[in-house]
């Protein structure tokens, strides 16, 4: 079964996905990287040149293209903004719940996230929080060390019979 990580930008999805991949010996797919590979442009460039709606369509296409099983997929923070995406996420969806203040600190020095040029982190969070919960099969707190959050996830996957 595929494992999808969802959550706010800066919540730690990519780092957790990489670590889990190593620990579980599973391939990791970063959806943003797939979109960039397909479009031959960086994600930031796509959003700036083609606009956010075009990016969202490419994101859905990249999601649909995944035809592997037993992979870990780190999704872009906005995956939940299109409800139809949920139907294309065939697997176990984990919401990485990271304190907004921790995210704020992490993103303070990050000028690469184009969405944060037009919206505040708080408004993004408010817009999306319930959507993350709606998409998720389980919520995992990331207000702890990488080692501990991965342990929590592995325990859940084990209980769910996914490992
Ligand atoms: C976005 C998050 C980004 C990327 C794009 C849009 C969003 O991914 O997909 O810039 O709408 O939150 P990360 O969550 O990995 O930063």
JSON list of C-alpha atoms and ligand atoms in Angstrom, two decimals:
[
{"chain": "A", "resi": 1, "resn": "UNK", "atom": "CA", "xyz": [0.00, 0.00, 0.00]},
{"chain": "A", "resi": 2, "resn": "UNK", "atom": "CA", "xyz": [1.22, 3.49, -0.79]},
{"chain": "A", "resi": 3, "resn": "UNK", "atom": "CA", "xyz": [1.78, 5.97, 2.02]},
{"chain": "A", "resi": 4, "resn": "UNK", "atom": "CA", "xyz": [1.01, 9.65, 1.42]},
{"chain": "A", "resi": 5, "resn": "UNK", "atom": "CA", "xyz": [2.33, 12.41, 3.64]},
{"chain": "A", "resi": 6, "resn": "UNK", "atom": "CA", "xyz": [0.27, 15.60, 3.68]},
{"chain": "A", "resi": 7, "resn": "UNK", "atom": "CA", "xyz": [0.56, 18.81, 5.66]},
{"chain": "A", "resi": 8, "resn": "UNK", "atom": "CA", "xyz": [1.51, 22.44, 5.55]},
{"chain": "A", "resi": 9, "resn": "UNK", "atom": "CA", "xyz": [4.57, 23.68, 3.67]},
{"chain": "A", "resi": 10, "resn": "UNK", "atom": "CA", "xyz": [7.44, 23.53, 6.13]},
{"chain": "A", "resi": 11, "resn": "UNK", "atom": "CA", "xyz": [5.76, 20.84, 8.22]},
{"chain": "A", "resi": 12, "resn": "UNK", "atom": "CA", "xyz": [8.61, 18.39, 7.56]},
{"chain": "A", "resi": 13, "resn": "UNK", "atom": "CA", "xyz": [6.95, 16.04, 5.04]},
{"chain": "A", "resi": 14, "resn": "UNK", "atom": "CA", "xyz": [9.96, 15.68, 2.72]},
{"chain": "A", "resi": 15, "resn": "UNK", "atom": "CA", "xyz": [12.45, 15.05, 5.53]},
{"chain": "A", "resi": 16, "resn": "UNK", "atom": "CA", "xyz": [10.16, 12.54, 7.19]},
{"chain": "A", "resi": 17, "resn": "UNK", "atom": "CA", "xyz": [9.46, 10.82, 3.86]},
{"chain": "A", "resi": 18, "resn": "UNK", "atom": "CA", "xyz": [13.20, 10.43, 3.14]},
{"chain": "A", "resi": 19, "resn": "UNK", "atom": "CA", "xyz": [13.89, 9.04, 6.59]},
{"chain": "A", "resi": 20, "resn": "UNK", "atom": "CA", "xyz": [10.93, 6.67, 6.50]},
{"chain": "A", "resi": 21, "resn": "UNK", "atom": "CA", "xyz": [12.03, 5.51, 3.05]},
{"chain": "A", "resi": 22, "resn": "UNK", "atom": "CA", "xyz": [15.44, 4.56, 4.44]},
{"chain": "A", "resi": 23, "resn": "UNK", "atom": "CA", "xyz": [14.01, 2.90, 7.54]},
{"chain": "A", "resi": 24, "resn": "UNK", "atom": "CA", "xyz": [11.36, 0.91, 5.66]},
{"chain": "A", "resi": 25, "resn": "UNK", "atom": "CA", "xyz": [13.46, 0.38, 2.56]},
{"chain": "A", "resi": 26, "resn": "UNK", "atom": "CA", "xyz": [10.79, 1.91, 0.36]},
{"chain": "A", "resi": 27, "resn": "UNK", "atom": "CA", "xyz": [11.06, 4.21, -2.60]},
{"chain": "A", "resi": 28, "resn": "UNK", "atom": "CA", "xyz": [10.19, 7.85, -1.91]},
{"chain": "A", "resi": 29, "resn": "UNK", "atom": "CA", "xyz": [8.44, 10.07, -4.44]},
{"chain": "A", "resi": 30, "resn": "UNK", "atom": "CA", "xyz": [8.41, 13.82, -3.91]},
{"chain": "A", "resi": 31, "resn": "UNK", "atom": "CA", "xyz": [5.40, 15.03, -5.86]},
{"chain": "A", "resi": 32, "resn": "UNK", "atom": "CA", "xyz": [6.86, 18.52, -6.36]},
{"chain": "A", "resi": 33, "resn": "UNK", "atom": "CA", "xyz": [9.95, 16.93, -7.94]},
{"chain": "A", "resi": 34, "resn": "UNK", "atom": "CA", "xyz": [7.75, 14.88, -10.28]},
{"chain": "A", "resi": 35, "resn": "UNK", "atom": "CA", "xyz": [5.84, 17.99, -11.35]},
{"chain": "A", "resi": 36, "resn": "UNK", "atom": "CA", "xyz": [9.13, 19.82, -11.98]},
{"chain": "A", "resi": 37, "resn": "UNK", "atom": "CA", "xyz": [10.55, 16.88, -13.95]},
{"chain": "A", "resi": 38, "resn": "UNK", "atom": "CA", "xyz": [7.44, 16.67, -16.13]},
{"chain": "A", "resi": 39, "resn": "UNK", "atom": "CA", "xyz": [7.33, 20.41, -16.78]},
{"chain": "A", "resi": 40, "resn": "UNK", "atom": "CA", "xyz": [11.11, 20.90, -17.04]},
{"chain": "A", "resi": 41, "resn": "UNK", "atom": "CA", "xyz": [10.72, 23.86, -14.71]},
{"chain": "A", "resi": 42, "resn": "UNK", "atom": "CA", "xyz": [11.12, 24.45, -11.00]},
{"chain": "A", "resi": 43, "resn": "UNK", "atom": "CA", "xyz": [7.85, 24.48, -9.07]},
{"chain": "A", "resi": 44, "resn": "UNK", "atom": "CA", "xyz": [8.34, 28.16, -8.22]},
{"chain": "A", "resi": 45, "resn": "UNK", "atom": "CA", "xyz": [8.82, 28.94, -11.90]},
{"chain": "A", "resi": 46, "resn": "UNK", "atom": "CA", "xyz": [5.67, 27.05, -12.88]},
{"chain": "A", "resi": 47, "resn": "UNK", "atom": "CA", "xyz": [3.59, 28.98, -10.36]},
{"chain": "A", "resi": 48, "resn": "UNK", "atom": "CA", "xyz": [5.08, 32.32, -11.37]},
{"chain": "A", "resi": 49, "resn": "UNK", "atom": "CA", "xyz": [4.91, 31.77, -15.13]},
{"chain": "A", "resi": 50, "resn": "UNK", "atom": "CA", "xyz": [1.81, 29.63, -15.58]},
{"chain": "A", "resi": 51, "resn": "UNK", "atom": "CA", "xyz": [-0.15, 30.55, -12.46]},
{"chain": "A", "resi": 52, "resn": "UNK", "atom": "CA", "xyz": [-1.37, 28.59, -9.49]},
{"chain": "A", "resi": 53, "resn": "UNK", "atom": "CA", "xyz": [-4.33, 26.95, -11.25]},
{"chain": "A", "resi": 54, "resn": "UNK", "atom": "CA", "xyz": [-2.08, 25.50, -13.95]},
{"chain": "A", "resi": 55, "resn": "UNK", "atom": "CA", "xyz": [0.25, 24.24, -11.23]},
{"chain": "A", "resi": 56, "resn": "UNK", "atom": "CA", "xyz": [-2.67, 22.58, -9.44]},
{"chain": "A", "resi": 57, "resn": "UNK", "atom": "CA", "xyz": [-3.64, 20.77, -12.64]},
{"chain": "A", "resi": 58, "resn": "UNK", "atom": "CA", "xyz": [-0.07, 19.52, -13.11]},
{"chain": "A", "resi": 59, "resn": "UNK", "atom": "CA", "xyz": [-0.09, 18.41, -9.49]},
{"chain": "A", "resi": 60, "resn": "UNK", "atom": "CA", "xyz": [-3.23, 16.33, -10.05]},
{"chain": "A", "resi": 61, "resn": "UNK", "atom": "CA", "xyz": [-1.69, 14.85, -13.21]},
{"chain": "A", "resi": 62, "resn": "UNK", "atom": "CA", "xyz": [1.48, 13.89, -11.31]},
{"chain": "A", "resi": 63, "resn": "UNK", "atom": "CA", "xyz": [-0.65, 12.26, -8.63]},
{"chain": "A", "resi": 64, "resn": "UNK", "atom": "CA", "xyz": [-2.58, 10.25, -11.22]},
{"chain": "A", "resi": 65, "resn": "UNK", "atom": "CA", "xyz": [0.67, 9.14, -12.88]},
{"chain": "A", "resi": 66, "resn": "UNK", "atom": "CA", "xyz": [1.89, 7.24, -9.82]},
{"chain": "A", "resi": 67, "resn": "UNK", "atom": "CA", "xyz": [1.41, 3.64, -10.78]},
{"chain": "A", "resi": 68, "resn": "UNK", "atom": "CA", "xyz": [3.63, 2.02, -8.20]},
{"chain": "A", "resi": 69, "resn": "UNK", "atom": "CA", "xyz": [2.71, 0.27, -5.01]},
{"chain": "A", "resi": 70, "resn": "UNK", "atom": "CA", "xyz": [4.42, 0.38, -1.62]},
{"chain": "A", "resi": 71, "resn": "UNK", "atom": "CA", "xyz": [5.99, 3.79, -2.16]},
{"chain": "A", "resi": 72, "resn": "UNK", "atom": "CA", "xyz": [6.07, 6.80, 0.15]},
{"chain": "A", "resi": 73, "resn": "UNK", "atom": "CA", "xyz": [4.78, 9.97, -1.46]},
{"chain": "A", "resi": 74, "resn": "UNK", "atom": "CA", "xyz": [5.52, 13.39, -0.06]},
{"chain": "A", "resi": 75, "resn": "UNK", "atom": "CA", "xyz": [2.78, 15.73, -1.37]},
{"chain": "A", "resi": 76, "resn": "UNK", "atom": "CA", "xyz": [2.91, 19.48, -1.79]},
{"chain": "A", "resi": 77, "resn": "UNK", "atom": "CA", "xyz": [1.12, 21.40, 0.94]},
{"chain": "A", "resi": 78, "resn": "UNK", "atom": "CA", "xyz": [-1.67, 22.41, -1.40]},
{"chain": "A", "resi": 79, "resn": "UNK", "atom": "CA", "xyz": [-2.69, 18.91, -2.46]},
{"chain": "A", "resi": 80, "resn": "UNK", "atom": "CA", "xyz": [-5.82, 19.23, -0.31]},
{"chain": "A", "resi": 81, "resn": "UNK", "atom": "CA", "xyz": [-7.01, 22.36, -2.10]},
{"chain": "A", "resi": 82, "resn": "UNK", "atom": "CA", "xyz": [-8.55, 20.21, -4.84]},
{"chain": "A", "resi": 83, "resn": "UNK", "atom": "CA", "xyz": [-11.04, 17.79, -3.39]},
{"chain": "A", "resi": 84, "resn": "UNK", "atom": "CA", "xyz": [-10.82, 15.44, -6.37]},
{"chain": "A", "resi": 85, "resn": "UNK", "atom": "CA", "xyz": [-7.17, 14.71, -5.46]},
{"chain": "A", "resi": 86, "resn": "UNK", "atom": "CA", "xyz": [-8.34, 12.60, -2.54]},
{"chain": "A", "resi": 87, "resn": "UNK", "atom": "CA", "xyz": [-9.78, 10.04, -4.94]},
{"chain": "A", "resi": 88, "resn": "UNK", "atom": "CA", "xyz": [-6.40, 9.73, -6.67]},
{"chain": "A", "resi": 89, "resn": "UNK", "atom": "CA", "xyz": [-4.54, 9.07, -3.44]},
{"chain": "A", "resi": 90, "resn": "UNK", "atom": "CA", "xyz": [-4.86, 5.37, -3.31]},
{"chain": "A", "resi": 91, "resn": "UNK", "atom": "CA", "xyz": [-3.25, 4.41, -0.02]},
{"chain": "A", "resi": 92, "resn": "UNK", "atom": "CA", "xyz": [-2.77, 5.46, 3.59]},
{"chain": "A", "resi": 93, "resn": "UNK", "atom": "CA", "xyz": [-2.75, 9.22, 4.15]},
{"chain": "A", "resi": 94, "resn": "UNK", "atom": "CA", "xyz": [-0.84, 10.69, 7.08]},
{"chain": "A", "resi": 95, "resn": "UNK", "atom": "CA", "xyz": [-1.31, 14.29, 8.13]},
{"chain": "A", "resi": 96, "resn": "UNK", "atom": "CA", "xyz": [1.95, 15.66, 9.53]},
{"chain": "A", "resi": 97, "resn": "UNK", "atom": "CA", "xyz": [0.74, 18.03, 12.21]},
{"chain": "A", "resi": 98, "resn": "UNK", "atom": "CA", "xyz": [3.40, 20.60, 13.03]},
{"chain": "A", "resi": 99, "resn": "UNK", "atom": "CA", "xyz": [2.90, 23.58, 15.30]},
{"chain": "A", "resi": 100, "resn": "UNK", "atom": "CA", "xyz": [2.38, 26.73, 13.24]},
{"chain": "A", "resi": 101, "resn": "UNK", "atom": "CA", "xyz": [5.05, 28.59, 15.24]},
{"chain": "A", "resi": 102, "resn": "UNK", "atom": "CA", "xyz": [7.63, 25.94, 14.36]},
{"chain": "A", "resi": 103, "resn": "UNK", "atom": "CA", "xyz": [6.63, 26.24, 10.69]},
{"chain": "A", "resi": 104, "resn": "UNK", "atom": "CA", "xyz": [6.88, 30.03, 10.90]},
{"chain": "A", "resi": 105, "resn": "UNK", "atom": "CA", "xyz": [10.44, 29.78, 12.20]},
{"chain": "A", "resi": 106, "resn": "UNK", "atom": "CA", "xyz": [11.42, 27.31, 9.50]},
{"chain": "A", "resi": 107, "resn": "UNK", "atom": "CA", "xyz": [9.98, 29.40, 6.71]},
{"chain": "A", "resi": 108, "resn": "UNK", "atom": "CA", "xyz": [11.33, 32.71, 8.00]},
{"chain": "A", "resi": 109, "resn": "UNK", "atom": "CA", "xyz": [14.40, 32.44, 5.84]},
{"chain": "A", "resi": 110, "resn": "UNK", "atom": "CA", "xyz": [12.68, 30.70, 2.93]},
{"chain": "A", "resi": 111, "resn": "UNK", "atom": "CA", "xyz": [11.85, 33.00, 0.06]},
{"chain": "A", "resi": 112, "resn": "UNK", "atom": "CA", "xyz": [11.20, 30.23, -2.36]},
{"chain": "A", "resi": 113, "resn": "UNK", "atom": "CA", "xyz": [7.62, 29.45, -1.52]},
{"chain": "A", "resi": 114, "resn": "UNK", "atom": "CA", "xyz": [5.69, 31.65, -3.93]},
{"chain": "A", "resi": 115, "resn": "UNK", "atom": "CA", "xyz": [2.36, 31.17, -2.23]},
{"chain": "A", "resi": 116, "resn": "UNK", "atom": "CA", "xyz": [3.62, 32.92, 0.87]},
{"chain": "A", "resi": 117, "resn": "UNK", "atom": "CA", "xyz": [4.24, 36.04, -1.17]},
{"chain": "A", "resi": 118, "resn": "UNK", "atom": "CA", "xyz": [0.49, 36.51, -1.54]},
{"chain": "A", "resi": 119, "resn": "UNK", "atom": "CA", "xyz": [-0.91, 34.84, 1.59]},
{"chain": "A", "resi": 120, "resn": "UNK", "atom": "CA", "xyz": [0.08, 34.71, 5.21]},
{"chain": "A", "resi": 121, "resn": "UNK", "atom": "CA", "xyz": [0.98, 31.43, 6.81]},
{"chain": "A", "resi": 122, "resn": "UNK", "atom": "CA", "xyz": [-1.96, 31.82, 9.20]},
{"chain": "A", "resi": 123, "resn": "UNK", "atom": "CA", "xyz": [-4.51, 32.31, 6.43]},
{"chain": "A", "resi": 124, "resn": "UNK", "atom": "CA", "xyz": [-3.14, 29.28, 4.55]},
{"chain": "A", "resi": 125, "resn": "UNK", "atom": "CA", "xyz": [-3.41, 27.22, 7.73]},
{"chain": "A", "resi": 126, "resn": "UNK", "atom": "CA", "xyz": [-6.96, 28.37, 8.42]},
{"chain": "A", "resi": 127, "resn": "UNK", "atom": "CA", "xyz": [-8.04, 27.66, 4.87]},
{"chain": "A", "resi": 128, "resn": "UNK", "atom": "CA", "xyz": [-6.56, 24.20, 4.91]},
{"chain": "A", "resi": 129, "resn": "UNK", "atom": "CA", "xyz": [-6.67, 22.74, 8.39]},
{"chain": "A", "resi": 130, "resn": "UNK", "atom": "CA", "xyz": [-10.05, 21.02, 8.03]},
{"chain": "A", "resi": 131, "resn": "UNK", "atom": "CA", "xyz": [-9.13, 19.82, 4.56]},
{"chain": "A", "resi": 132, "resn": "UNK", "atom": "CA", "xyz": [-6.02, 18.09, 5.88]},
{"chain": "A", "resi": 133, "resn": "UNK", "atom": "CA", "xyz": [-8.18, 16.37, 8.48]},
{"chain": "A", "resi": 134, "resn": "UNK", "atom": "CA", "xyz": [-10.69, 15.36, 5.84]},
{"chain": "A", "resi": 135, "resn": "UNK", "atom": "CA", "xyz": [-8.02, 13.80, 3.61]},
{"chain": "A", "resi": 136, "resn": "UNK", "atom": "CA", "xyz": [-6.10, 12.10, 6.41]},
{"chain": "A", "resi": 137, "resn": "UNK", "atom": "CA", "xyz": [-6.48, 8.55, 7.67]},
{"chain": "A", "resi": 138, "resn": "UNK", "atom": "CA", "xyz": [-4.35, 9.44, 10.67]},
{"chain": "A", "resi": 139, "resn": "UNK", "atom": "CA", "xyz": [-2.77, 12.50, 12.28]},
{"chain": "A", "resi": 140, "resn": "UNK", "atom": "CA", "xyz": [0.83, 12.37, 13.49]},
{"chain": "A", "resi": 141, "resn": "UNK", "atom": "CA", "xyz": [2.28, 15.16, 15.59]},
{"chain": "A", "resi": 142, "resn": "UNK", "atom": "CA", "xyz": [5.65, 16.40, 14.39]},
{"chain": "A", "resi": 143, "resn": "UNK", "atom": "CA", "xyz": [6.39, 18.54, 17.42]},
{"chain": "A", "resi": 144, "resn": "UNK", "atom": "CA", "xyz": [9.20, 16.16, 18.30]},
{"chain": "A", "resi": 145, "resn": "UNK", "atom": "CA", "xyz": [12.45, 14.80, 16.90]},
{"chain": "A", "resi": 146, "resn": "UNK", "atom": "CA", "xyz": [12.62, 13.22, 13.46]},
{"chain": "A", "resi": 147, "resn": "UNK", "atom": "CA", "xyz": [13.54, 9.94, 15.11]},
{"chain": "A", "resi": 148, "resn": "UNK", "atom": "CA", "xyz": [10.45, 10.01, 17.33]},
{"chain": "A", "resi": 149, "resn": "UNK", "atom": "CA", "xyz": [8.02, 11.03, 14.61]},
{"chain": "A", "resi": 150, "resn": "UNK", "atom": "CA", "xyz": [9.28, 8.23, 12.36]},
{"chain": "A", "resi": 151, "resn": "UNK", "atom": "CA", "xyz": [8.94, 5.77, 15.23]},
{"chain": "A", "resi": 152, "resn": "UNK", "atom": "CA", "xyz": [5.33, 6.92, 15.76]},
{"chain": "A", "resi": 153, "resn": "UNK", "atom": "CA", "xyz": [4.54, 6.49, 12.07]},
{"chain": "A", "resi": 154, "resn": "UNK", "atom": "CA", "xyz": [6.12, 3.04, 11.91]},
{"chain": "A", "resi": 155, "resn": "UNK", "atom": "CA", "xyz": [4.13, 1.96, 14.96]},
{"chain": "A", "resi": 156, "resn": "UNK", "atom": "CA", "xyz": [0.89, 3.14, 13.33]},
{"chain": "A", "resi": 157, "resn": "UNK", "atom": "CA", "xyz": [1.73, 1.45, 10.01]},
{"chain": "A", "resi": 158, "resn": "UNK", "atom": "CA", "xyz": [2.51, -1.74, 11.87]},
{"chain": "A", "resi": 159, "resn": "UNK", "atom": "CA", "xyz": [-0.79, -1.64, 13.78]},
{"chain": "A", "resi": 160, "resn": "UNK", "atom": "CA", "xyz": [-2.67, -0.96, 10.56]},
{"chain": "A", "resi": 161, "resn": "UNK", "atom": "CA", "xyz": [-1.01, -3.99, 8.96]},
{"chain": "A", "resi": 162, "resn": "UNK", "atom": "CA", "xyz": [0.62, -1.82, 6.29]},
{"chain": "A", "resi": 163, "resn": "UNK", "atom": "CA", "xyz": [4.20, -2.96, 6.90]},
{"chain": "B", "resi": 1, "resn": "LIG", "atom": "C1", "xyz": [2.49, 24.59, -2.03]},
{"chain": "B", "resi": 1, "resn": "LIG", "atom": "C2", "xyz": [3.47, 23.90, -1.37]},
{"chain": "B", "resi": 1, "resn": "LIG", "atom": "C3", "xyz": [4.73, 23.50, -2.00]},
{"chain": "B", "resi": 1, "resn": "LIG", "atom": "C4", "xyz": [4.57, 23.39, -3.52]},
{"chain": "B", "resi": 1, "resn": "LIG", "atom": "C5", "xyz": [3.97, 24.64, -4.06]},
{"chain": "B", "resi": 1, "resn": "LIG", "atom": "C6", "xyz": [2.59, 24.94, -3.47]},
{"chain": "B", "resi": 1, "resn": "LIG", "atom": "C7", "xyz": [1.25, 24.95, -1.29]},
{"chain": "B", "resi": 1, "resn": "LIG", "atom": "O1", "xyz": [5.17, 22.25, -1.47]},
{"chain": "B", "resi": 1, "resn": "LIG", "atom": "O2", "xyz": [3.79, 22.28, -3.88]},
{"chain": "B", "resi": 1, "resn": "LIG", "atom": "O3", "xyz": [4.85, 25.70, -3.83]},
{"chain": "B", "resi": 1, "resn": "LIG", "atom": "O4", "xyz": [0.25, 25.33, -1.92]},
{"chain": "B", "resi": 1, "resn": "LIG", "atom": "O5", "xyz": [1.26, 24.84, -0.06]},
{"chain": "B", "resi": 1, "resn": "LIG", "atom": "P1", "xyz": [5.69, 22.06, 0.04]},
{"chain": "B", "resi": 1, "resn": "LIG", "atom": "O6", "xyz": [4.52, 21.81, 0.91]},
{"chain": "B", "resi": 1, "resn": "LIG", "atom": "O7", "xyz": [6.56, 20.85, -0.05]},
{"chain": "B", "resi": 1, "resn": "LIG", "atom": "O8", "xyz": [6.43, 23.29, 0.40]}
]
